[in-house]
CSV table of C-alpha atoms in Angstrom, one decimal:
chain,number,residue,atom,x,y,z
A,72,GLY,CA,8.2,18.9,6.3
A,73,ASN,CA,9.3,16.1,8.6
A,74,SER,CA,9.1,12.5,7.3
A,75,VAL,CA,10.7,9.0,7.5
A,76,THR,CA,11.3,6.5,5.0
A,77,GLN,CA,12.3,3.0,6.0
A,78,MET,CA,12.9,-0.2,4.0
A,79,GLU,CA,10.1,-2.2,3.0
A,80,GLY,CA,9.6,-5.5,4.6
A,81,PRO,CA,9.1,-8.3,5.4
A,82,VAL,CA,12.4,-9.3,6.1
A,83,THR,CA,13.3,-13.0,6.8
A,84,LEU,CA,16.8,-14.2,8.1
A,85,SER,CA,18.3,-17.2,9.7
A,86,GLU,CA,19.4,-17.0,12.9
A,87,GLU,CA,22.9,-15.5,13.5
A,88,ALA,CA,22.7,-13.4,10.1
A,89,PHE,CA,23.4,-9.8,10.1
A,90,LEU,CA,20.7,-7.3,9.9
A,91,THR,CA,20.5,-4.1,8.4
A,92,ILE,CA,17.1,-2.0,8.2
A,93,ASN,CA,17.3,1.3,6.4
A,94,CYS,CA,15.9,4.5,7.4
A,95,THR,CA,16.3,7.9,6.0
A,96,TYR,CA,14.6,11.2,7.1
A,97,THR,CA,13.8,14.5,6.0
A,98,ALA,CA,13.5,17.1,8.4
A,99,THR,CA,13.4,21.1,8.6
A,100,GLY,CA,15.5,21.4,11.7
A,101,TYR,CA,17.7,19.3,13.9
A,102,PRO,CA,15.8,16.3,14.9
A,103,SER,CA,16.4,13.3,17.4
A,104,LEU,CA,16.2,9.9,15.7
A,105,PHE,CA,14.7,6.6,17.4
A,106,TRP,CA,14.3,3.2,16.6
A,107,TYR,CA,11.3,1.4,18.3
A,108,VAL,CA,10.5,-2.0,18.5
A,109,GLN,CA,6.9,-3.6,18.6
A,110,TYR,CA,6.2,-7.3,19.3
A,111,PRO,CA,2.7,-8.6,18.6
A,112,GLY,CA,0.0,-7.2,20.5
A,113,GLU,CA,2.2,-4.8,22.2
A,114,GLY,CA,3.0,-1.1,22.3
A,115,LEU,CA,6.1,0.4,21.3
A,116,GLN,CA,9.6,-0.3,23.3
A,117,LEU,CA,12.4,2.3,22.6
A,118,LEU,CA,15.2,0.3,21.3
A,119,LEU,CA,18.1,3.1,20.7
A,120,LYS,CA,17.9,6.8,20.1
A,121,ALA,CA,20.3,9.6,18.9
A,122,THR,CA,19.9,13.2,19.4
A,123,LYS,CA,22.5,14.8,17.5
A,124,ALA,CA,24.8,14.3,14.2
A,125,ASP,CA,27.4,11.4,14.4
A,126,ASP,CA,26.1,9.9,17.7
A,127,LYS,CA,25.7,6.4,17.8
A,128,GLY,CA,22.7,4.8,19.7
A,129,SER,CA,23.1,1.1,20.8
A,130,ASN,CA,21.2,-1.3,22.7
A,131,LYS,CA,20.8,-5.4,23.0
A,132,GLY,CA,23.6,-5.7,20.1
A,133,PHE,CA,21.6,-3.2,17.8
A,134,GLU,CA,23.4,0.0,16.6
A,135,ALA,CA,22.5,3.0,14.4
A,136,THR,CA,24.5,6.1,13.7
A,137,TYR,CA,22.9,9.5,13.0
A,138,ARG,CA,24.5,10.4,9.7
A,139,LYS,CA,23.4,14.2,8.9
A,140,GLU,CA,25.3,14.1,5.3
A,141,THR,CA,23.1,11.2,4.5
A,142,THR,CA,20.0,11.9,6.5
A,143,SER,CA,20.0,8.5,7.6
A,144,PHE,CA,19.6,6.3,10.6
A,145,HIS,CA,20.3,2.9,9.6
A,146,LEU,CA,19.6,-0.1,12.2
A,147,GLU,CA,22.3,-3.1,12.3
A,148,LYS,CA,22.7,-6.0,14.3
A,149,GLY,CA,25.4,-8.5,13.7
A,150,SER,CA,23.9,-11.7,14.7
A,151,VAL,CA,19.9,-11.7,14.7
A,152,GLN,CA,18.0,-14.3,17.3
A,153,VAL,CA,14.6,-15.9,16.9
A,154,SER,CA,13.5,-13.3,19.8
A,155,ASP,CA,14.5,-10.2,17.7
A,156,SER,CA,11.5,-11.1,15.3
A,157,ALA,CA,9.3,-8.0,15.7
A,158,VAL,CA,8.2,-5.0,13.7
A,159,TYR,CA,10.8,-2.2,13.9
A,160,PHE,CA,10.0,1.8,13.5
A,161,CYS,CA,12.2,4.3,12.7
A,162,ALA,CA,11.0,7.7,14.1
A,163,LEU,CA,11.9,11.3,14.2
A,164,LEU,CA,11.3,14.0,16.8
A,165,GLU,CA,11.4,17.7,16.3
A,166,THR,CA,10.0,20.7,17.6
A,167,GLY,CA,6.2,20.2,18.6
A,168,ASN,CA,6.9,17.1,20.5
A,169,GLN,CA,5.5,15.0,17.9
A,170,PHE,CA,7.0,11.7,16.5
A,171,TYR,CA,6.9,11.2,12.8
A,172,PHE,CA,7.2,7.3,12.4
A,173,GLY,CA,8.3,5.5,9.2
A,174,THR,CA,5.8,2.9,8.0
A,175,GLY,CA,7.6,-0.4,10.0
A,176,THR,CA,9.7,-3.1,9.1
A,177,SER,CA,8.8,-6.6,9.9
A,178,LEU,CA,11.5,-9.0,10.9
A,179,THR,CA,11.2,-12.6,11.0
A,180,VAL,CA,14.1,-15.0,12.5
A,181,ILE,CA,14.1,-18.5,11.5
A,182,PRO,CA,16.1,-21.3,13.4
B,7,LYS,CA,8.2,1.9,38.6
B,8,ALA,CA,5.0,1.5,36.9
B,9,GLY,CA,4.9,2.0,33.2
B,10,VAL,CA,2.2,3.6,31.0
B,11,THR,CA,-1.2,2.1,31.7
B,12,GLN,CA,-3.8,2.4,29.1
B,13,THR,CA,-7.5,1.1,29.7
B,14,PRO,CA,-9.2,-0.6,28.7
B,15,ARG,CA,-6.9,-3.0,26.5
B,16,TYR,CA,-9.9,-3.9,23.8
B,17,LEU,CA,-13.0,-2.2,23.1
B,18,ILE,CA,-16.0,-2.9,20.7
B,19,LYS,CA,-18.0,-0.3,19.8
B,20,THR,CA,-20.8,0.5,17.0
B,21,ARG,CA,-20.8,2.9,14.2
B,22,GLY,CA,-22.2,6.3,15.6
B,23,GLN,CA,-21.3,5.6,19.4
B,24,GLN,CA,-18.7,7.4,21.1
B,25,VAL,CA,-15.9,6.2,23.3
B,26,THR,CA,-13.4,7.4,25.8
B,27,LEU,CA,-9.7,5.8,26.3
B,28,SER,CA,-7.6,6.3,29.2
B,29,CYS,CA,-4.1,6.9,29.8
B,30,SER,CA,-2.1,6.9,33.2
B,31,PRO,CA,1.7,7.9,32.6
B,32,ILE,CA,4.4,7.2,34.7
B,33,SER,CA,4.4,8.9,38.0
B,34,GLY,CA,6.0,12.5,37.4
B,35,HIS,CA,5.7,12.5,33.7
B,36,ARG,CA,3.9,15.7,32.7
B,37,SER,CA,3.6,15.1,29.1
B,38,VAL,CA,1.0,12.6,27.2
B,39,SER,CA,0.9,12.0,23.6
B,40,TRP,CA,-1.6,9.9,21.5
B,41,TYR,CA,-1.0,8.2,18.5
B,42,GLN,CA,-3.5,6.1,16.2
B,43,GLN,CA,-2.0,2.9,14.5
B,44,THR,CA,-3.7,1.4,11.6
B,45,PRO,CA,-2.4,-1.1,8.8
B,46,GLY,CA,-3.1,1.6,6.2
B,47,GLN,CA,-1.9,4.9,7.6
B,48,GLY,CA,0.6,3.5,10.0
B,49,LEU,CA,1.2,5.6,13.1
B,50,GLN,CA,-0.2,9.0,13.2
B,51,PHE,CA,0.1,11.8,16.1
B,52,LEU,CA,-3.2,12.6,17.5
B,53,PHE,CA,-2.2,15.2,20.2
B,54,GLU,CA,-0.2,16.1,23.0
B,55,TYR,CA,-0.8,17.6,26.3
B,56,PHE,CA,1.5,19.2,28.9
B,57,SER,CA,0.3,20.1,32.3
B,58,GLU,CA,-3.2,20.1,31.3
B,59,THR,CA,-2.7,22.1,28.3
B,60,GLN,CA,-2.8,20.7,24.7
B,61,ARG,CA,0.3,21.9,23.1
B,62,ASN,CA,0.2,20.3,19.6
B,63,LYS,CA,-2.5,18.7,17.6
B,64,GLY,CA,-2.4,16.4,14.5
B,65,ASN,CA,-4.5,16.3,11.7
B,66,PHE,CA,-7.6,14.8,12.4
B,67,PRO,CA,-11.2,15.8,12.5
B,68,GLY,CA,-12.8,17.4,15.5
B,69,ARG,CA,-14.4,14.2,16.3
B,70,PHE,CA,-10.9,13.0,18.1
B,71,SER,CA,-10.5,15.3,21.3
B,72,GLY,CA,-8.5,14.9,24.4
B,73,ARG,CA,-7.9,16.3,27.9
B,74,GLN,CA,-5.4,16.1,30.6
B,75,PHE,CA,-6.1,16.2,34.5
B,76,SER,CA,-4.2,17.9,37.1
B,77,ASN,CA,-2.8,14.5,37.9
B,78,SER,CA,-1.4,14.3,34.3
B,79,ARG,CA,-3.7,11.3,33.3
B,80,SER,CA,-5.4,12.1,30.0
B,81,GLU,CA,-8.4,10.7,28.3
B,82,MET,CA,-9.1,10.8,24.7
B,83,ASN,CA,-12.6,11.0,23.3
B,84,VAL,CA,-14.0,10.0,19.9
B,85,SER,CA,-17.5,10.8,19.0
B,86,THR,CA,-19.7,9.6,16.0
B,87,LEU,CA,-17.3,6.5,15.5
B,88,GLU,CA,-16.8,5.6,12.0
B,89,LEU,CA,-15.5,2.0,10.9
B,90,GLY,CA,-12.3,3.7,10.0
B,91,ASP,CA,-11.6,4.4,13.6
B,92,SER,CA,-10.7,1.0,14.2
B,93,ALA,CA,-7.1,1.0,15.4
B,94,LEU,CA,-4.8,0.6,18.1
B,95,TYR,CA,-4.5,3.9,20.0
B,96,LEU,CA,-1.1,4.3,21.8
B,97,CYS,CA,-0.4,6.9,24.3
B,98,ALA,CA,3.1,7.9,25.6
B,99,SER,CA,4.4,9.8,28.5
B,100,SER,CA,7.5,11.9,28.9
B,101,LEU,CA,8.7,13.9,31.8
B,102,GLY,CA,9.2,17.0,29.8
B,103,GLY,CA,8.1,16.1,26.3
B,104,ILE,CA,11.8,16.5,24.9
B,105,ALA,CA,13.7,13.6,23.5
B,106,ASN,CA,16.5,13.7,26.2
B,107,TYR,CA,13.9,12.8,28.7
B,108,GLY,CA,12.5,10.1,26.7
B,109,TYR,CA,9.2,8.9,25.9
B,110,THR,CA,7.6,5.7,27.3
B,111,PHE,CA,4.6,4.0,25.1
B,112,GLY,CA,1.7,2.2,26.8
B,113,SER,CA,0.3,-1.3,25.4
B,114,GLY,CA,-2.3,0.5,23.7
B,115,THR,CA,-6.3,0.3,23.4
B,116,ARG,CA,-7.5,-1.9,20.5
B,117,LEU,CA,-10.8,-0.1,19.4
B,118,THR,CA,-12.8,-2.1,16.8
B,119,VAL,CA,-15.8,-0.2,15.3
B,120,VAL,CA,-18.5,-2.5,14.0
């Protein structure tokens, strides 16, 4: 079946530090992969996506590359800001138009 | 353009009651999906509607139901509420319900069952 495993949190970083949040997946076919971000009291906002192997999604300084050989889609940012503090969800979308989400990783960036 | 609108934002209900939540998708979007978010279970898929037809359903009891109207607005209903139904309910709309079209989530309805 389909599933997503992401790095346990919470993660606390100093401003301008490098961020990596690991995400691996299991899928029966060829999924599309996503990172969503959730701020307190809000819904999910799409951060980036990749629809096929070797694609790189990027947005607002965040990047993730779809690695089929390692079934991974790790999120990275070179220099985090306080405003990046949020919960990050890795997700896959396959047939059936159903998202499978990871458990979420809470990020806190301190000045 | 307007985003996905969910109403109400907050709701408090008593165990045993029923509740109806509403989702208005982005204009032109025909696919609406619903998810339940809880601290213990995370984000779980409830169902997806496209052009008034349920296309896919998650693993939830029959107390959870939904429908979609001709204008693509969707409602979900939970009957005989249980304490464990307390959650943030999110809906997402999409033009066609596939990855390339993208999905936009609403801000959710926070349901508390007491």
